């Protein structure tokens, strides 16, 4: 096709695709997707977005399609890869396109070039960087800027490559361009400063280019050197960072009105601090020479200058983070005994730190943090009034991740912990000087006390030996919780928070009732909403402690649940509702069954909350999480909730729902709790299981809990459930077995073993397609020990249930493998006897011992040929499970102590007994492991064998035993004074 005609067709299609008309948009989009793999398509796109006369929207779309094409088809190994000849022309065209007038398009073009450079530079595109450096020197200011923008994205992309060869290439590139980039940065920065002094408005283009050069330098500095401090240019650059930052801060100070230039200056300053942070994090030893200068710079601007109010917030955050990272840097921390530290760099860094942080500077930092940064501002108080729920959740740290306050609090904790001996007296003095009562109208005094209490809460662990918190609570804090009027809400809120921080550190158990009573008064409806939300969080912290006593809390349970419920209804915001629900869920979980009489109101409200939260998946997660704890606490009584719970579970576990990704984890936990606490199988529960096959087949991420739920269904109603869903479960599990690792195979096989215990006849019938395959795998003997153990236990269970079924499945295995039945049995026994010592678990070893014993009487020469190995393994199993009791009698401990085996897919230990636990116990009491004595069963099998083969033949078999096995067998035959029927055959036995 003619190139001009093709260009016209693509242009027309792009115009249709960029329109808002759905009728033309869809066909155009489809056509463009078809052309993605056509030779020459990307050359046409290049021509279109390089033509500045074409509509911007069309050019924008052309760039995006070009960029997506680079991602999909640029690599040589990609399907439908772009031809090499076309790629050569495309690279040439891209590097001649530095006059793009539209800034967003220019950025996209720079990104495209960087993506190509990641794959082609420098091997297939060696002239890229030289051409960019040439364009940066161009007299045209637009070309300068666009080339510098492109160089920035190319360097950024190349610096992100982590393979050793790529890093060496980037270091070579850095060596070639670093001096040029440093000169370029200095030139544009100096030009900006000159222009700023003459006419600030005209200085913006120079500062933009200086900022781009600075970004390039940062990537080169951090990723282009193995040891940056060995480069004179790097040392010069980092030293210049401090001077440039001071100069730029002065320039910003001169701008009285917030404008684009001020924002650009702030970006420049922030990027200067990023240079320091990046070098420190990536090359800590190279940063040692800059520790002193960095600390002087940051501490001066954030604590000493007296000019903190004029500094912009993000700069203060960067400075505080730099101080904190220097203090936390592992490479700067010597051994506990400093003289034992061998690395001289670590010792030097430590010495610089300790010499800088004098008591005077530490005191200034502590007082600055507490007395300035911790103070609530007018903006904070205004938010408290205008949007209390947002204020409360922000203050808990959920939304202020990148704001100043959590940054200052984090630094305070770091400094205080590092220099506790110096700072403890400073903080204690601040507490003492602000200990007395304050007026409710004296806002400043209240804010200072609030800030000090904040510090005491943050440093709770470090103040453990310094503050008698019990006494402070009884003499001061409890009274401050009762202060009303004025601005005392600030104090009440902070004291409640402080109690939450200290209860897990140092608070007497006998004072807990007093604490609960105080919290109860602060949860009343007439209390400030922010205070109540804070108290709810403090309550959770107070209960989340090893000294928590349910008995102490029961007196306050009903009113606290009622007040939390009222608070939940009052909250309007999703975050605060989630917070209160989380607290209520925790209370229900912590208290357990005694909560039952007090959850009726909550149960009535949650359906309404569920309906209202249709657009808020995270709130629904909190509701489901609360329901889990309610169901667990109500146990079998939770059946009354099923009308509400079943639709909730159906939604949570429906793979077709978009919300599934959020709700699936909590939904599965709720499903498990419902089934485990159910007293009988209902139609609703049976219908709900229709969602499970899709969950099992979708991924293995939730395999464990999905099979735990399925196991609970099996125990709830084995025959009913397996008849309906057994085949589907088997198909799903067989499908998964082909891709699972050994631990996944073990989980599935243990589930099948449970089915064989709960409904052996039906399970054997269902497992007919699988068990012959298991037999073949056992014959191969290549499975991991854990997998082999569950395989052989499955076979043992089938054998113990029905020898006919075992024989039938062995015939099927023989047909599938092309071997005889005797060959299959011989190989199974060979691997069974060989690997049985590796099987762990007394119950499993006994099952295998019983199964081997049962084989003695199947009248098979194959079995009798390995008589010695069979008896040896049975005797070793007897050794494991036979112990003397208190009277000295020898007993089978598995038959006399019925323990409930842990669910093979359970990972969580619960402190209550569910209906499921009762079903497990009942199943255990009926299991052959606990109902049959292995010693007696072995004896009966030997006697039956004697009847089958005759006394003389049995003697020959016994004579073939090795001495140790024969000796142990004889002991078991005469245990507890009971003579065995075959005892006489040991009397005359002579074992060579």
Tab-separated table of N, CA, C and O in Angstrom, residues 93-137:
chain	number	residue	atom	x	y	z
A	93	UNK	N	14.285	9.030	13.972
A	93	UNK	CA	13.203	10.008	14.018
A	93	UNK	C	12.954	10.543	15.415
A	93	UNK	O	12.656	11.727	15.600
A	94	UNK	N	13.089	9.692	16.407
A	94	UNK	CA	12.834	10.117	17.786
A	94	UNK	C	13.844	11.162	18.253
A	94	UNK	O	13.503	12.082	19.007
A	95	UNK	N	15.098	11.046	17.843
A	95	UNK	CA	16.136	11.967	18.324
A	95	UNK	C	16.198	13.265	17.518
A	95	UNK	O	17.065	14.094	17.761
A	96	UNK	N	15.298	13.433	16.579
A	96	UNK	CA	15.251	14.716	15.857
A	96	UNK	C	13.984	15.483	16.203
A	96	UNK	O	13.620	16.440	15.531
A	97	UNK	N	13.330	15.047	17.257
A	97	UNK	CA	12.016	15.611	17.591
A	97	UNK	C	12.082	16.368	18.919
A	97	UNK	O	11.341	16.071	19.855
A	98	UNK	N	12.997	17.357	19.009
A	98	UNK	CA	13.178	18.102	20.256
A	98	UNK	C	12.554	19.504	20.198
A	98	UNK	O	12.940	20.387	20.962
A	99	UNK	N	11.591	19.700	19.305
A	99	UNK	CA	10.945	21.011	19.226
A	99	UNK	C	9.454	20.917	19.549
A	99	UNK	O	8.663	21.748	19.107
A	100	UNK	N	9.083	19.899	20.298
A	100	UNK	CA	7.668	19.713	20.636
A	100	UNK	C	7.175	20.891	21.500
A	100	UNK	O	7.678	21.124	22.607
A	101	UNK	N	6.161	21.636	21.013
A	101	UNK	CA	5.717	22.821	21.745
A	101	UNK	C	4.790	22.509	22.919
A	101	UNK	O	4.659	23.331	23.832
A	102	UNK	N	4.138	21.343	22.927
A	102	UNK	CA	3.169	21.010	23.976
A	102	UNK	C	3.878	20.213	25.077
A	102	UNK	O	4.378	19.101	24.829
A	103	UNK	N	3.922	20.752	26.287
A	103	UNK	CA	4.704	20.144	27.372
A	103	UNK	C	4.297	18.710	27.703
A	103	UNK	O	5.165	17.832	27.808
A	104	UNK	N	2.977	18.398	27.879
A	104	UNK	CA	2.613	17.000	28.187
A	104	UNK	C	3.052	16.026	27.099
A	104	UNK	O	3.487	14.906	27.397
A	105	UNK	N	2.960	16.450	25.835
A	105	UNK	CA	3.426	15.600	24.745
A	105	UNK	C	4.935	15.424	24.795
A	105	UNK	O	5.456	14.335	24.515
A	106	UNK	N	5.625	16.496	25.145
A	106	UNK	CA	7.082	16.418	25.246
A	106	UNK	C	7.497	15.404	26.311
A	106	UNK	O	8.452	14.642	26.137
A	107	UNK	N	6.752	15.374	27.423
A	107	UNK	CA	7.042	14.404	28.490
A	107	UNK	C	6.826	12.981	27.976
A	107	UNK	O	7.650	12.085	28.206
A	108	UNK	N	5.717	12.760	27.243
A	108	UNK	CA	5.439	11.426	26.707
A	108	UNK	C	6.519	10.985	25.722
A	108	UNK	O	6.924	9.817	25.712
A	109	UNK	N	6.981	11.914	24.903
A	109	UNK	CA	8.047	11.590	23.958
A	109	UNK	C	9.330	11.208	24.696
A	109	UNK	O	10.031	10.270	24.309
A	110	UNK	N	9.632	11.939	25.740
A	110	UNK	CA	10.826	11.627	26.531
A	110	UNK	C	10.709	10.238	27.154
A	110	UNK	O	11.682	9.471	27.189
A	111	UNK	N	9.508	9.894	27.618
A	111	UNK	CA	9.283	8.567	28.210
A	111	UNK	C	9.453	7.478	27.153
A	111	UNK	O	10.042	6.423	27.412
A	112	UNK	N	8.935	7.727	25.949
A	112	UNK	CA	9.074	6.757	24.855
A	112	UNK	C	10.547	6.500	24.548
A	112	UNK	O	10.996	5.355	24.424
A	113	UNK	N	11.317	7.581	24.411
A	113	UNK	CA	12.749	7.441	24.111
A	113	UNK	C	13.448	6.664	25.225
A	113	UNK	O	14.312	5.810	24.978
A	114	UNK	N	13.050	6.938	26.483
A	114	UNK	CA	13.657	6.235	27.613
A	114	UNK	C	13.336	4.744	27.574
A	114	UNK	O	14.187	3.897	27.883
A	115	UNK	N	12.104	4.397	27.188
A	115	UNK	CA	11.718	2.984	27.101
A	115	UNK	C	12.544	2.253	26.042
A	115	UNK	O	12.984	1.116	26.245
A	116	UNK	N	12.741	2.921	24.901
A	116	UNK	CA	13.568	2.318	23.855
A	116	UNK	C	15.017	2.215	24.327
A	116	UNK	O	15.700	1.204	24.108
A	117	UNK	N	15.485	3.252	25.009
A	117	UNK	CA	16.867	3.260	25.496
A	117	UNK	C	17.121	2.120	26.478
A	117	UNK	O	18.210	1.535	26.499
A	118	UNK	N	16.116	1.787	27.285
A	118	UNK	CA	16.276	0.696	28.260
A	118	UNK	C	16.630	-0.612	27.571
A	118	UNK	O	17.396	-1.423	28.085
A	119	UNK	N	16.099	-0.805	26.350
A	119	UNK	CA	16.353	-2.054	25.625
A	119	UNK	C	17.533	-1.948	24.657
A	119	UNK	O	18.217	-2.942	24.405
A	120	UNK	N	17.786	-0.747	24.112
A	120	UNK	CA	18.754	-0.627	23.012
A	120	UNK	C	20.042	0.104	23.361
A	120	UNK	O	21.028	-0.019	22.632
A	121	UNK	N	20.012	0.901	24.423
A	121	UNK	CA	21.181	1.739	24.710
A	121	UNK	C	22.109	1.018	25.675
A	121	UNK	O	21.641	0.490	26.695
A	122	UNK	N	23.420	0.978	25.423
A	122	UNK	CA	24.137	1.639	24.323
A	122	UNK	C	24.420	0.731	23.119
A	122	UNK	O	24.905	1.207	22.103
A	123	UNK	N	24.115	-0.575	23.209
A	123	UNK	CA	24.577	-1.497	22.166
A	123	UNK	C	23.983	-1.165	20.795
A	123	UNK	O	24.698	-1.040	19.813
A	124	UNK	N	22.657	-1.056	20.732
A	124	UNK	CA	22.013	-0.801	19.449
A	124	UNK	C	21.741	0.675	19.197
A	124	UNK	O	21.277	1.050	18.113
A	125	UNK	N	22.020	1.495	20.193
A	125	UNK	CA	21.743	2.932	20.048
A	125	UNK	C	22.880	3.728	20.694
A	125	UNK	O	22.668	4.489	21.630
A	126	UNK	N	24.094	3.560	20.201
A	126	UNK	CA	25.254	4.188	20.858
A	126	UNK	C	25.267	5.705	20.736
A	126	UNK	O	25.922	6.383	21.543
A	127	UNK	N	24.578	6.248	19.747
A	127	UNK	CA	24.642	7.694	19.542
A	127	UNK	C	23.540	8.450	20.280
A	127	UNK	O	23.417	9.668	20.129
A	128	UNK	N	22.737	7.752	21.096
A	128	UNK	CA	21.636	8.444	21.775
A	128	UNK	C	22.151	9.521	22.730
A	128	UNK	O	21.776	10.691	22.614
A	129	UNK	N	22.982	9.121	23.694
A	129	UNK	CA	23.442	10.090	24.697
A	129	UNK	C	24.265	11.217	24.059
A	129	UNK	O	24.037	12.393	24.376
A	130	UNK	N	25.204	10.923	23.148
A	130	UNK	CA	25.915	12.029	22.491
A	130	UNK	C	24.974	13.006	21.780
A	130	UNK	O	25.179	14.222	21.835
A	131	UNK	N	23.937	12.478	21.116
A	131	UNK	CA	23.006	13.371	20.422
A	131	UNK	C	22.224	14.219	21.420
A	131	UNK	O	21.924	15.392	21.162
A	132	UNK	N	21.896	13.650	22.582
A	132	UNK	CA	21.191	14.420	23.610
A	132	UNK	C	22.093	15.525	24.176
A	132	UNK	O	21.647	16.660	24.392
A	133	UNK	N	23.366	15.189	24.412
A	133	UNK	CA	24.288	16.194	24.940
A	133	UNK	C	24.507	17.318	23.941
A	133	UNK	O	24.644	18.495	24.320
A	134	UNK	N	24.513	16.974	22.664
A	134	UNK	CA	24.637	18.003	21.629
A	134	UNK	C	23.417	18.905	21.626
A	134	UNK	O	23.530	20.148	21.543
A	135	UNK	N	22.226	18.302	21.721
A	135	UNK	CA	20.987	19.088	21.706
A	135	UNK	C	20.866	19.971	22.933
A	135	UNK	O	20.303	21.074	22.866
A	136	UNK	N	21.408	19.513	24.057
A	136	UNK	CA	21.361	20.326	25.282
A	136	UNK	C	22.139	21.625	25.106
A	136	UNK	O	21.826	22.649	25.715
A	137	UNK	N	23.170	21.604	24.240
A	137	UNK	CA	23.988	22.801	24.004
A	137	UNK	C	23.385	23.703	22.912
A	137	UNK	O	23.937	24.762	22.606
